[in-house]
Amino acid sequence: MRFSRLRLLASAAVLLCLATPALAQRVVEGDLQQQMSPAEFKAAGLDKLSPAELTALNGWLQGKVAAASADAREQVLEQAREEGRQEVIVKNRGFFDFGTKEPITSTLPGEFRGFGKGRKYVLANAQEWEQTDDTTLSGVRKTDASVSIAPGVAGVWYLRVEGVNTRAKVRRTK
């Protein structure tokens, strides 16, 4: 009799261990008798446990669910941290070097009239850039021109307008 109770308890523990991830998906309040219908409780063979065994099983299950919930919370926090980090990178590209060589792409709303030292370029993504070199390009007129700003060496950035072979050295001001 004692051996079958232990085997039943071990079987219930294995089943509950396998079900722990699913149980962690919902809030677990109370013990197994409150969570299960009487038919489910009896079908699982839990009605054969002594009150002390049932209390031990409930305690073990609550600890497993709490641990699984803590792991899930940590995973959500890590994902939120990574999303925040990516947002900072996107928002501050051009001010700081984040190790990527991907260009920033956007458009110049309105009319583009060429390059000239000190000119300011306000992109559709709200970034503002100022030309820092003497590159000139006159006689060019484009409306809502597509642009890319690519990082160079030592924190230098270059503005290139689609359809124009000349690029200008720029720095981000806003």
Tab-separated table of N, CA and C in Angstrom:
chain	number	residue	atom	x	y	z
A	1	MET	N	0.832	-1.187	0.000
A	1	MET	CA	0.000	0.000	0.000
A	1	MET	C	0.881	1.256	0.000
A	2	ARG	N	1.894	1.286	0.840
A	2	ARG	CA	2.778	2.445	0.925
A	2	ARG	C	3.532	2.643	-0.389
A	3	PHE	N	3.954	1.537	-1.051
A	3	PHE	CA	4.696	1.622	-2.311
A	3	PHE	C	3.833	2.241	-3.416
A	4	SER	N	2.559	1.848	-3.495
A	4	SER	CA	1.689	2.382	-4.559
A	4	SER	C	1.414	3.871	-4.323
A	5	ARG	N	1.351	4.271	-3.069
A	5	ARG	CA	1.158	5.700	-2.766
A	5	ARG	C	2.363	6.510	-3.223
A	6	LEU	N	3.560	5.995	-2.969
A	6	LEU	CA	4.765	6.685	-3.401
A	6	LEU	C	4.842	6.736	-4.918
A	7	ARG	N	4.477	5.633	-5.573
A	7	ARG	CA	4.479	5.610	-7.032
A	7	ARG	C	3.439	6.597	-7.573
A	8	LEU	N	2.306	6.669	-6.967
A	8	LEU	CA	1.261	7.612	-7.363
A	8	LEU	C	1.742	9.045	-7.160
A	9	LEU	N	2.371	9.293	-6.042
A	9	LEU	CA	2.898	10.626	-5.752
A	9	LEU	C	3.990	11.001	-6.762
A	10	ALA	N	4.863	10.077	-7.086
A	10	ALA	CA	5.925	10.329	-8.064
A	10	ALA	C	5.335	10.591	-9.442
A	11	SER	N	4.310	9.812	-9.817
A	11	SER	CA	3.651	10.029	-11.117
A	11	SER	C	3.004	11.402	-11.175
A	12	ALA	N	2.338	11.788	-10.104
A	12	ALA	CA	1.700	13.106	-10.055
A	12	ALA	C	2.748	14.207	-10.145
A	13	ALA	N	3.883	14.012	-9.462
A	13	ALA	CA	4.953	15.016	-9.495
A	13	ALA	C	5.517	15.153	-10.906
A	14	VAL	N	5.702	14.036	-11.621
A	14	VAL	CA	6.214	14.079	-12.983
A	14	VAL	C	5.227	14.791	-13.892
A	15	LEU	N	3.952	14.450	-13.775
A	15	LEU	CA	2.931	15.111	-14.594
A	15	LEU	C	2.887	16.612	-14.309
A	16	LEU	N	2.960	16.970	-13.057
A	16	LEU	CA	2.921	18.387	-12.707
A	16	LEU	C	4.168	19.113	-13.173
A	17	CYS	N	5.306	18.431	-13.142
A	17	CYS	CA	6.551	19.033	-13.614
A	17	CYS	C	6.458	19.322	-15.109
A	18	LEU	N	5.883	18.392	-15.860
A	18	LEU	CA	5.712	18.599	-17.297
A	18	LEU	C	4.702	19.699	-17.578
A	19	ALA	N	3.739	19.872	-16.706
A	19	ALA	CA	2.697	20.876	-16.915
A	19	ALA	C	3.081	22.238	-16.367
A	20	THR	N	4.207	22.344	-15.659
A	20	THR	CA	4.593	23.611	-15.034
A	20	THR	C	4.655	24.774	-16.004
A	21	PRO	N	5.252	24.652	-17.205
A	21	PRO	CA	5.244	25.802	-18.123
A	21	PRO	C	3.831	26.251	-18.475
A	22	ALA	N	2.929	25.310	-18.659
A	22	ALA	CA	1.552	25.692	-18.966
A	22	ALA	C	0.899	26.352	-17.759
A	23	LEU	N	1.183	25.854	-16.578
A	23	LEU	CA	0.606	26.453	-15.379
A	23	LEU	C	1.158	27.850	-15.139
A	24	ALA	N	2.411	28.085	-15.534
A	24	ALA	CA	3.016	29.397	-15.338
A	24	ALA	C	2.351	30.449	-16.206
A	25	GLN	N	1.612	30.020	-17.222
A	25	GLN	CA	0.946	30.955	-18.107
A	25	GLN	C	-0.244	31.620	-17.415
A	26	ARG	N	-0.759	31.026	-16.370
A	26	ARG	CA	-1.898	31.610	-15.683
A	26	ARG	C	-1.569	31.773	-14.205
A	27	VAL	N	-2.333	32.566	-13.543
A	27	VAL	CA	-2.108	32.784	-12.122
A	27	VAL	C	-2.586	31.558	-11.360
A	28	VAL	N	-1.753	31.038	-10.471
A	28	VAL	CA	-2.125	29.878	-9.674
A	28	VAL	C	-2.373	30.348	-8.258
A	29	GLU	N	-3.594	30.196	-7.853
A	29	GLU	CA	-3.957	30.565	-6.492
A	29	GLU	C	-4.559	29.344	-5.816
A	30	GLY	N	-4.178	29.124	-4.575
A	30	GLY	CA	-4.731	28.010	-3.837
A	30	GLY	C	-4.040	26.713	-4.180
A	31	ASP	N	-4.615	25.616	-3.660
A	31	ASP	CA	-4.001	24.310	-3.875
A	31	ASP	C	-4.691	23.565	-5.016
A	32	LEU	N	-4.246	22.327	-5.242
A	32	LEU	CA	-4.763	21.543	-6.360
A	32	LEU	C	-6.264	21.291	-6.248
A	33	GLN	N	-6.767	21.106	-5.047
A	33	GLN	CA	-8.195	20.852	-4.874
A	33	GLN	C	-9.024	22.060	-5.309
A	34	GLN	N	-8.474	23.262	-5.176
A	34	GLN	CA	-9.189	24.459	-5.608
A	34	GLN	C	-9.040	24.680	-7.112
A	35	GLN	N	-7.927	24.227	-7.676
A	35	GLN	CA	-7.663	24.440	-9.100
A	35	GLN	C	-8.363	23.409	-9.984
A	36	MET	N	-8.593	22.218	-9.448
A	36	MET	CA	-9.158	21.127	-10.240
A	36	MET	C	-10.595	20.858	-9.827
A	37	SER	N	-11.344	20.355	-10.777
A	37	SER	CA	-12.693	19.915	-10.437
A	37	SER	C	-12.558	18.620	-9.633
A	38	PRO	N	-13.595	18.238	-8.870
A	38	PRO	CA	-13.502	16.968	-8.128
A	38	PRO	C	-13.224	15.777	-9.053
A	39	ALA	N	-13.803	15.800	-10.260
A	39	ALA	CA	-13.582	14.689	-11.199
A	39	ALA	C	-12.124	14.665	-11.660
A	40	GLU	N	-11.549	15.838	-11.951
A	40	GLU	CA	-10.146	15.908	-12.371
A	40	GLU	C	-9.223	15.463	-11.242
A	41	PHE	N	-9.549	15.901	-10.030
A	41	PHE	CA	-8.748	15.563	-8.857
A	41	PHE	C	-8.719	14.052	-8.653
A	42	LYS	N	-9.897	13.428	-8.800
A	42	LYS	CA	-10.009	11.978	-8.617
A	42	LYS	C	-9.346	11.249	-9.780
A	43	ALA	N	-9.539	11.732	-11.023
A	43	ALA	CA	-8.955	11.078	-12.205
A	43	ALA	C	-7.425	11.087	-12.138
A	44	ALA	N	-6.844	12.117	-11.534
A	44	ALA	CA	-5.387	12.194	-11.388
A	44	ALA	C	-4.892	11.319	-10.245
A	45	GLY	N	-5.803	10.747	-9.488
A	45	GLY	CA	-5.419	9.878	-8.385
A	45	GLY	C	-4.978	10.632	-7.145
A	46	LEU	N	-5.209	11.943	-7.125
A	46	LEU	CA	-4.754	12.750	-5.997
A	46	LEU	C	-5.616	12.556	-4.753
A	47	ASP	N	-6.802	12.004	-4.917
A	47	ASP	CA	-7.669	11.747	-3.769
A	47	ASP	C	-7.117	10.642	-2.878
A	48	LYS	N	-6.132	9.892	-3.366
A	48	LYS	CA	-5.541	8.798	-2.601
A	48	LYS	C	-4.410	9.265	-1.695
A	49	LEU	N	-4.010	10.529	-1.845
A	49	LEU	CA	-2.919	11.056	-1.031
A	49	LEU	C	-3.409	11.413	0.362
A	50	SER	N	-2.516	11.263	1.330
A	50	SER	CA	-2.843	11.692	2.694
A	50	SER	C	-2.823	13.223	2.715
A	51	PRO	N	-3.447	13.856	3.703
A	51	PRO	CA	-3.406	15.321	3.782
A	51	PRO	C	-1.977	15.864	3.816
A	52	ALA	N	-1.068	15.163	4.494
A	52	ALA	CA	0.325	15.619	4.563
A	52	ALA	C	0.990	15.535	3.181
A	53	GLU	N	0.732	14.444	2.443
A	53	GLU	CA	1.299	14.295	1.102
A	53	GLU	C	0.735	15.350	0.142
A	54	LEU	N	-0.554	15.606	0.254
A	54	LEU	CA	-1.190	16.609	-0.598
A	54	LEU	C	-0.643	18.000	-0.293
A	55	THR	N	-0.412	18.297	0.974
A	55	THR	CA	0.174	19.586	1.364
A	55	THR	C	1.589	19.719	0.814
A	56	ALA	N	2.375	18.648	0.889
A	56	ALA	CA	3.741	18.673	0.365
A	56	ALA	C	3.731	18.872	-1.154
A	57	LEU	N	2.821	18.187	-1.840
A	57	LEU	CA	2.726	18.323	-3.290
A	57	LEU	C	2.306	19.745	-3.674
A	58	ASN	N	1.329	20.298	-2.974
A	58	ASN	CA	0.893	21.680	-3.232
A	58	ASN	C	2.032	22.670	-3.012
A	59	GLY	N	2.796	22.475	-1.958
A	59	GLY	CA	3.929	23.366	-1.683
A	59	GLY	C	4.986	23.283	-2.767
A	60	TRP	N	5.288	22.060	-3.185
A	60	TRP	CA	6.267	21.867	-4.248
A	60	TRP	C	5.796	22.532	-5.541
A	61	LEU	N	4.525	22.340	-5.883
A	61	LEU	CA	3.976	22.915	-7.108
A	61	LEU	C	4.004	24.443	-7.063
A	62	GLN	N	3.662	25.029	-5.947
A	62	GLN	CA	3.685	26.494	-5.835
A	62	GLN	C	5.104	27.014	-6.029
A	63	GLY	N	6.096	26.314	-5.501
A	63	GLY	CA	7.489	26.728	-5.683
A	63	GLY	C	7.915	26.641	-7.139
A	64	LYS	N	7.489	25.588	-7.846
A	64	LYS	CA	7.836	25.426	-9.264
A	64	LYS	C	7.168	26.504	-10.108
A	65	VAL	N	5.913	26.803	-9.836
A	65	VAL	CA	5.193	27.827	-10.600
A	65	VAL	C	5.813	29.186	-10.343
A	66	ALA	N	6.190	29.460	-9.087
A	66	ALA	CA	6.814	30.747	-8.770
A	66	ALA	C	8.147	30.882	-9.499
A	67	ALA	N	8.920	29.783	-9.554
A	67	ALA	CA	10.207	29.828	-10.252
A	67	ALA	C	9.998	30.034	-11.745
A	68	ALA	N	9.012	29.340	-12.324
A	68	ALA	CA	8.733	29.501	-13.752
A	68	ALA	C	8.241	30.921	-14.038
A	69	SER	N	7.433	31.476	-13.143
A	69	SER	CA	6.946	32.845	-13.324
A	69	SER	C	8.093	33.840	-13.229
A	70	ALA	N	9.036	33.601	-12.325
A	70	ALA	CA	10.196	34.488	-12.192
A	70	ALA	C	11.036	34.437	-13.463
A	71	ASP	N	11.202	33.240	-14.040
A	71	ASP	CA	11.946	33.108	-15.297
A	71	ASP	C	11.233	33.861	-16.414
A	72	ALA	N	9.923	33.746	-16.472
A	72	ALA	CA	9.153	34.442	-17.509
A	72	ALA	C	9.268	35.950	-17.332
A	73	ARG	N	9.200	36.418	-16.081
A	73	ARG	CA	9.344	37.854	-15.809
A	73	ARG	C	10.718	38.352	-16.239
A	74	GLU	N	11.753	37.573	-15.939
A	74	GLU	CA	13.119	37.952	-16.316
A	74	GLU	C	13.258	38.007	-17.832
A	75	GLN	N	12.618	37.071	-18.517
A	75	GLN	CA	12.668	37.062	-19.982
A	75	GLN	C	11.972	38.302	-20.553
A	76	VAL	N	10.842	38.695	-20.000
A	76	VAL	CA	10.128	39.895	-20.452
A	76	VAL	C	10.967	41.136	-20.172
A	77	LEU	N	11.593	41.206	-18.994
A	77	LEU	CA	12.450	42.347	-18.668
A	77	LEU	C	13.637	42.441	-19.612
A	78	GLU	N	14.251	41.316	-19.932
A	78	GLU	CA	15.388	41.316	-20.852
A	78	GLU	C	14.967	41.786	-22.242
A	79	GLN	N	13.794	41.349	-22.674
A	79	GLN	CA	13.287	41.784	-23.981
A	79	GLN	C	13.017	43.292	-23.976
A	80	ALA	N	12.452	43.804	-22.895
A	80	ALA	CA	12.189	45.249	-22.788
A	80	ALA	C	13.496	46.035	-22.778
A	81	ARG	N	14.518	45.520	-22.080
A	81	ARG	CA	15.826	46.182	-22.072
A	81	ARG	C	16.405	46.268	-23.488
A	82	GLU	N	16.313	45.166	-24.213
A	82	GLU	CA	16.857	45.133	-25.572
A	82	GLU	C	16.094	46.093	-26.491
A	83	GLU	N	14.765	46.142	-26.365
A	83	GLU	CA	13.978	47.074	-27.176
A	83	GLU	C	14.354	48.513	-26.848
A	84	GLY	N	14.555	48.816	-25.578
A	84	GLY	CA	14.975	50.157	-25.171
A	84	GLY	C	16.353	50.502	-25.699
A	85	ARG	N	17.255	49.535	-25.673
A	85	ARG	CA	18.602	49.745	-26.189
A	85	ARG	C	18.554	50.041	-27.686
A	86	GLN	N	17.754	49.283	-28.422
A	86	GLN	CA	17.629	49.504	-29.864
A	86	GLN	C	17.023	50.877	-30.154
A	87	GLU	N	16.062	51.302	-29.353
A	87	GLU	CA	15.452	52.623	-29.533
A	87	GLU	C	16.486	53.736	-29.325
A	88	VAL	N	17.336	53.587	-28.312
A	88	VAL	CA	18.394	54.574	-28.054
A	88	VAL	C	19.373	54.616	-29.220
A	89	ILE	N	19.721	53.469	-29.748
A	89	ILE	CA	20.658	53.414	-30.880
A	89	ILE	C	20.070	54.146	-32.083
A	90	VAL	N	18.827	53.849	-32.414
A	90	VAL	CA	18.199	54.481	-33.572
A	90	VAL	C	18.073	55.983	-33.365
A	91	LYS	N	17.662	56.387	-32.186
A	91	LYS	CA	17.432	57.811	-31.906
A	91	LYS	C	18.728	58.616	-31.899
A	92	ASN	N	19.828	58.025	-31.497
A	92	ASN	CA	21.080	58.765	-31.315
A	92	ASN	C	22.149	58.487	-32.361
A	93	ARG	N	21.804	57.769	-33.424
A	93	ARG	CA	22.800	57.541	-34.480
A	93	ARG	C	23.211	58.872	-35.071
A	94	GLY	N	24.467	59.009	-35.317
A	94	GLY	CA	25.004	60.260	-35.831
A	94	GLY	C	25.673	61.069	-34.739
A	95	PHE	N	25.155	60.972	-33.513
A	95	PHE	CA	25.809	61.612	-32.375
A	95	PHE	C	26.896	60.703	-31.819
A	96	PHE	N	26.620	59.413	-31.810
A	96	PHE	CA	27.536	58.429	-31.244
A	96	PHE	C	27.749	57.299	-32.238
A	97	ASP	N	28.882	56.624	-32.124
A	97	ASP	CA	29.176	55.484	-32.980
A	97	ASP	C	28.713	54.227	-32.254
A	98	PHE	N	27.754	53.520	-32.861
A	98	PHE	CA	27.246	52.295	-32.259
A	98	PHE	C	27.790	51.048	-32.948
A	99	GLY	N	28.840	51.231	-33.773
A	99	GLY	CA	29.501	50.090	-34.379
A	99	GLY	C	28.843	49.552	-35.640
A	100	THR	N	27.823	50.200	-36.149
A	100	THR	CA	27.190	49.730	-37.375
A	100	THR	C	27.595	50.624	-38.543
A	101	LYS	N	27.753	50.025	-39.681
A	101	LYS	CA	28.118	50.773	-40.892
A	101	LYS	C	26.902	51.013	-41.784
A	102	GLU	N	25.722	50.622	-41.326
A	102	GLU	CA	24.504	50.833	-42.097
A	102	GLU	C	24.215	52.325	-42.199
A	103	PRO	N	23.863	52.810	-43.392
A	103	PRO	CA	23.551	54.232	-43.523
A	103	PRO	C	22.180	54.565	-42.940
A	104	ILE	N	22.022	55.819	-42.583
A	104	ILE	CA	20.726	56.344	-42.170
A	104	ILE	C	20.037	56.775	-43.465
A	105	THR	N	18.834	56.299	-43.696
A	105	THR	CA	18.130	56.663	-44.923
A	105	THR	C	16.872	57.440	-44.573
A	106	SER	N	16.589	58.473	-45.392
A	106	SER	CA	15.408	59.301	-45.175
A	106	SER	C	15.185	60.126	-46.440
A	107	THR	N	14.412	61.160	-46.318
A	107	THR	CA	14.226	62.104	-47.420
A	107	THR	C	14.443	63.510	-46.903
A	108	LEU	N	14.738	64.410	-47.828
A	108	LEU	CA	14.840	65.841	-47.525
A	108	LEU	C	13.533	66.472	-47.996
A	109	PRO	N	12.606	66.741	-47.082
A	109	PRO	CA	11.342	67.324	-47.508
A	109	PRO	C	11.566	68.697	-48.146
A	110	GLY	N	10.827	68.968	-49.183
A	110	GLY	CA	10.969	70.248	-49.861
A	110	GLY	C	12.008	70.167	-50.956
A	111	GLU	N	12.635	71.303	-51.238
A	111	GLU	CA	13.557	71.381	-52.364
A	111	GLU	C	15.011	71.305	-51.900
A	112	PHE	N	15.785	70.446	-52.565
A	112	PHE	CA	17.225	70.345	-52.353
A	112	PHE	C	17.895	71.176	-53.443
A	113	ARG	N	18.773	72.110	-53.044
A	113	ARG	CA	19.414	73.032	-53.996
A	113	ARG	C	20.928	72.889	-54.026
A	114	GLY	N	21.442	71.754	-53.682
A	114	GLY	CA	22.877	71.520	-53.747
A	114	GLY	C	23.551	71.609	-52.396
A	115	PHE	N	24.879	71.431	-52.435
A	115	PHE	CA	25.691	71.448	-51.228
A	115	PHE	C	26.365	72.795	-51.052
A	116	GLY	N	26.693	73.118	-49.813
A	116	GLY	CA	27.457	74.313	-49.481
A	116	GLY	C	27.816	74.271	-48.012
A	117	LYS	N	29.048	74.675	-47.697
A	117	LYS	CA	29.524	74.632	-46.309
A	117	LYS	C	28.577	75.416	-45.404
A	118	GLY	N	28.217	74.796	-44.251
A	118	GLY	CA	27.349	75.432	-43.271
A	118	GLY	C	25.858	75.223	-43.517
A	119	ARG	N	25.475	74.629	-44.644
A	119	ARG	CA	24.053	74.391	-44.906
A	119	ARG	C	23.505	73.366	-43.930
A	120	LYS	N	22.250	73.581	-43.584
A	120	LYS	CA	21.564	72.657	-42.671
A	120	LYS	C	20.589	71.810	-43.483
A	121	TYR	N	20.528	70.552	-43.149
A	121	TYR	CA	19.637	69.613	-43.827
A	121	TYR	C	18.752	68.967	-42.762
A	122	VAL	N	17.453	69.195	-42.861
A	122	VAL	CA	16.496	68.602	-41.922
A	122	VAL	C	15.815	67.450	-42.644
A	123	LEU	N	16.003	66.256	-42.122
A	123	LEU	CA	15.461	65.058	-42.753
A	123	LEU	C	14.015	64.817	-42.325
A	124	ALA	N	13.325	63.982	-43.070
A	124	ALA	CA	11.934	63.634	-42.750
A	124	ALA	C	11.837	62.894	-41.411
A	125	ASN	N	12.917	62.250	-40.970
A	125	ASN	CA	12.913	61.540	-39.687
A	125	ASN	C	13.222	62.474	-38.510
A	126	ALA	N	13.244	63.805	-38.768
A	126	ALA	CA	13.455	64.867	-37.770
A	126	ALA	C	14.912	65.064	-37.363
A	127	GLN	N	15.826	64.327	-37.941
A	127	GLN	CA	17.244	64.558	-37.664
A	127	GLN	C	17.694	65.805	-38.424
A	128	GLU	N	18.592	66.573	-37.786
A	128	GLU	CA	19.157	67.754	-38.436
A	128	GLU	C	20.664	67.568	-38.565
A	129	TRP	N	21.169	67.868	-39.762
A	129	TRP	CA	22.582	67.703	-40.073
A	129	TRP	C	23.097	69.003	-40.670
A	130	GLU	N	24.380	69.278	-40.409
A	130	GLU	CA	25.020	70.471	-40.955
A	130	GLU	C	26.246	70.051	-41.756
A	131	GLN	N	26.417	70.675	-42.931
A	131	GLN	CA	27.569	70.359	-43.770
A	131	GLN	C	28.810	71.013	-43.175
A	132	THR	N	29.894	70.245	-43.064
A	132	THR	CA	31.116	70.748	-42.427
A	132	THR	C	32.280	70.918	-43.391
A	133	ASP	N	32.162	70.434	-44.614
A	133	ASP	CA	33.272	70.576	-45.560
A	133	ASP	C	32.934	71.600	-46.647
A	134	ASP	N	33.868	71.818	-47.547
A	134	ASP	CA	33.717	72.827	-48.604
A	134	ASP	C	33.097	72.280	-49.886
A	135	THR	N	32.599	71.074	-49.861
A	135	THR	CA	32.005	70.498	-51.064
A	135	THR	C	30.873	71.389	-51.555
A	136	THR	N	30.873	71.652	-52.863
A	136	THR	CA	29.792	72.448	-53.437
A	136	THR	C	29.147	71.663	-54.564
A	137	LEU	N	27.916	71.947	-54.757
A	137	LEU	CA	27.153	71.346	-55.839
A	137	LEU	C	26.054	72.341	-56.151
A	138	SER	N	26.146	72.986	-57.278
A	138	SER	CA	25.133	73.983	-57.615
A	138	SER	C	24.399	73.558	-58.872
A	139	GLY	N	23.273	74.204	-59.108
A	139	GLY	CA	22.475	73.920	-60.290
A	139	GLY	C	21.640	72.666	-60.169
A	140	VAL	N	21.635	72.036	-59.014
A	140	VAL	CA	20.830	70.832	-58.813
A	140	VAL	C	19.574	71.222	-58.044
A	141	ARG	N	18.451	70.775	-58.522
A	141	ARG	CA	17.189	71.014	-57.821
A	141	ARG	C	16.414	69.697	-57.788
A	142	LYS	N	16.128	69.269	-56.575
A	142	LYS	CA	15.349	68.042	-56.391
A	142	LYS	C	14.298	68.302	-55.322
A	143	THR	N	13.133	67.736	-55.500
A	143	THR	CA	12.066	67.862	-54.516
A	143	THR	C	11.914	66.532	-53.779
A	144	ASP	N	11.848	66.629	-52.457
A	144	ASP	CA	11.713	65.447	-51.593
A	144	ASP	C	12.744	64.373	-51.975
A	145	ALA	N	13.985	64.786	-52.026
A	145	ALA	CA	15.076	63.902	-52.443
A	145	ALA	C	15.344	62.817	-51.407
A	146	SER	N	15.576	61.609	-51.890
A	146	SER	CA	15.987	60.510	-51.010
A	146	SER	C	17.467	60.683	-50.691
A	147	VAL	N	17.813	60.506	-49.426
A	147	VAL	CA	19.199	60.666	-49.008
A	147	VAL	C	19.633	59.495	-48.143
A	148	SER	N	20.945	59.324	-48.083
A	148	SER	CA	21.519	58.380	-47.132
A	148	SER	C	22.721	59.072	-46.493
A	149	ILE	N	22.879	58.837	-45.215
A	149	ILE	CA	24.008	59.398	-44.480
A	149	ILE	C	24.762	58.207	-43.911
A	150	ALA	N	25.981	58.035	-44.410
A	150	ALA	CA	26.764	56.851	-44.047
A	150	ALA	C	27.950	57.240	-43.174
A	151	PRO	N	28.269	56.405	-42.195
A	151	PRO	CA	29.431	56.688	-41.351
A	151	PRO	C	30.727	56.430	-42.107
A	152	GLY	N	31.722	57.264	-41.816
A	152	GLY	CA	33.056	57.085	-42.372
A	152	GLY	C	34.002	56.702	-41.255
A	153	VAL	N	35.249	57.099	-41.388
A	153	VAL	CA	36.273	56.791	-40.391
A	153	VAL	C	36.301	57.892	-39.338
A	154	ALA	N	36.556	57.525	-38.106
A	154	ALA	CA	36.749	58.449	-36.979
A	154	ALA	C	35.560	59.381	-36.748
A	155	GLY	N	34.347	58.844	-36.829
A	155	GLY	CA	33.163	59.621	-36.493
A	155	GLY	C	32.692	60.580	-37.567
A	156	VAL	N	33.212	60.478	-38.766
A	156	VAL	CA	32.806	61.342	-39.874
A	156	VAL	C	31.603	60.706	-40.564
A	157	TRP	N	30.664	61.555	-40.991
A	157	TRP	CA	29.469	61.097	-41.699
A	157	TRP	C	29.386	61.794	-43.046
A	158	TYR	N	28.865	61.081	-44.057
A	158	TYR	CA	28.744	61.619	-45.400
A	158	TYR	C	27.295	61.556	-45.871
A	159	LEU	N	26.815	62.688	-46.383
A	159	LEU	CA	25.463	62.804	-46.929
A	159	LEU	C	25.531	62.590	-48.434
A	160	ARG	N	24.706	61.675	-48.905
A	160	ARG	CA	24.618	61.410	-50.337
A	160	ARG	C	23.156	61.544	-50.746
A	161	VAL	N	22.917	62.299	-51.816
A	161	VAL	CA	21.576	62.493	-52.356
A	161	VAL	C	21.420	61.553	-53.544
A	162	GLU	N	20.299	60.854	-53.572
A	162	GLU	CA	20.051	59.904	-54.656
A	162	GLU	C	20.105	60.612	-56.012
A	163	GLY	N	20.842	60.033	-56.931
A	163	GLY	CA	20.964	60.593	-58.271
A	163	GLY	C	22.079	61.615	-58.421
A	164	VAL	N	22.817	61.881	-57.335
A	164	VAL	CA	23.916	62.845	-57.374
A	164	VAL	C	25.196	62.102	-56.982
A	165	ASN	N	26.265	62.276	-57.754
A	165	ASN	CA	27.500	61.538	-57.499
A	165	ASN	C	28.384	62.167	-56.429
A	166	THR	N	28.092	63.390	-56.025
A	166	THR	CA	28.903	64.083	-55.029
A	166	THR	C	28.322	63.819	-53.644
A	167	ARG	N	29.206	63.702	-52.653
A	167	ARG	CA	28.747	63.564	-51.269
A	167	ARG	C	29.405	64.640	-50.435
A	168	ALA	N	28.727	65.017	-49.345
A	168	ALA	CA	29.240	66.076	-48.475
A	168	ALA	C	29.451	65.530	-47.073
A	169	LYS	N	30.490	66.045	-46.401
A	169	LYS	CA	30.759	65.674	-45.020
A	169	LYS	C	29.804	66.471	-44.127
A	170	VAL	N	29.110	65.765	-43.214
A	170	VAL	CA	28.118	66.392	-42.344
A	170	VAL	C	28.309	65.959	-40.904
A	171	ARG	N	27.709	66.726	-39.991
A	171	ARG	CA	27.653	66.301	-38.576
A	171	ARG	C	26.247	66.527	-38.092
A	172	ARG	N	25.801	65.681	-37.213
A	172	ARG	CA	24.433	65.782	-36.695
A	172	ARG	C	24.376	66.882	-35.650
A	173	THR	N	23.358	67.761	-35.767
A	173	THR	CA	23.175	68.842	-34.805
A	173	THR	C	21.949	68.638	-33.935
A	174	LYS	N	21.002	67.883	-34.396
A	174	LYS	CA	19.791	67.618	-33.605
A	174	LYS	C	19.223	66.281	-33.966
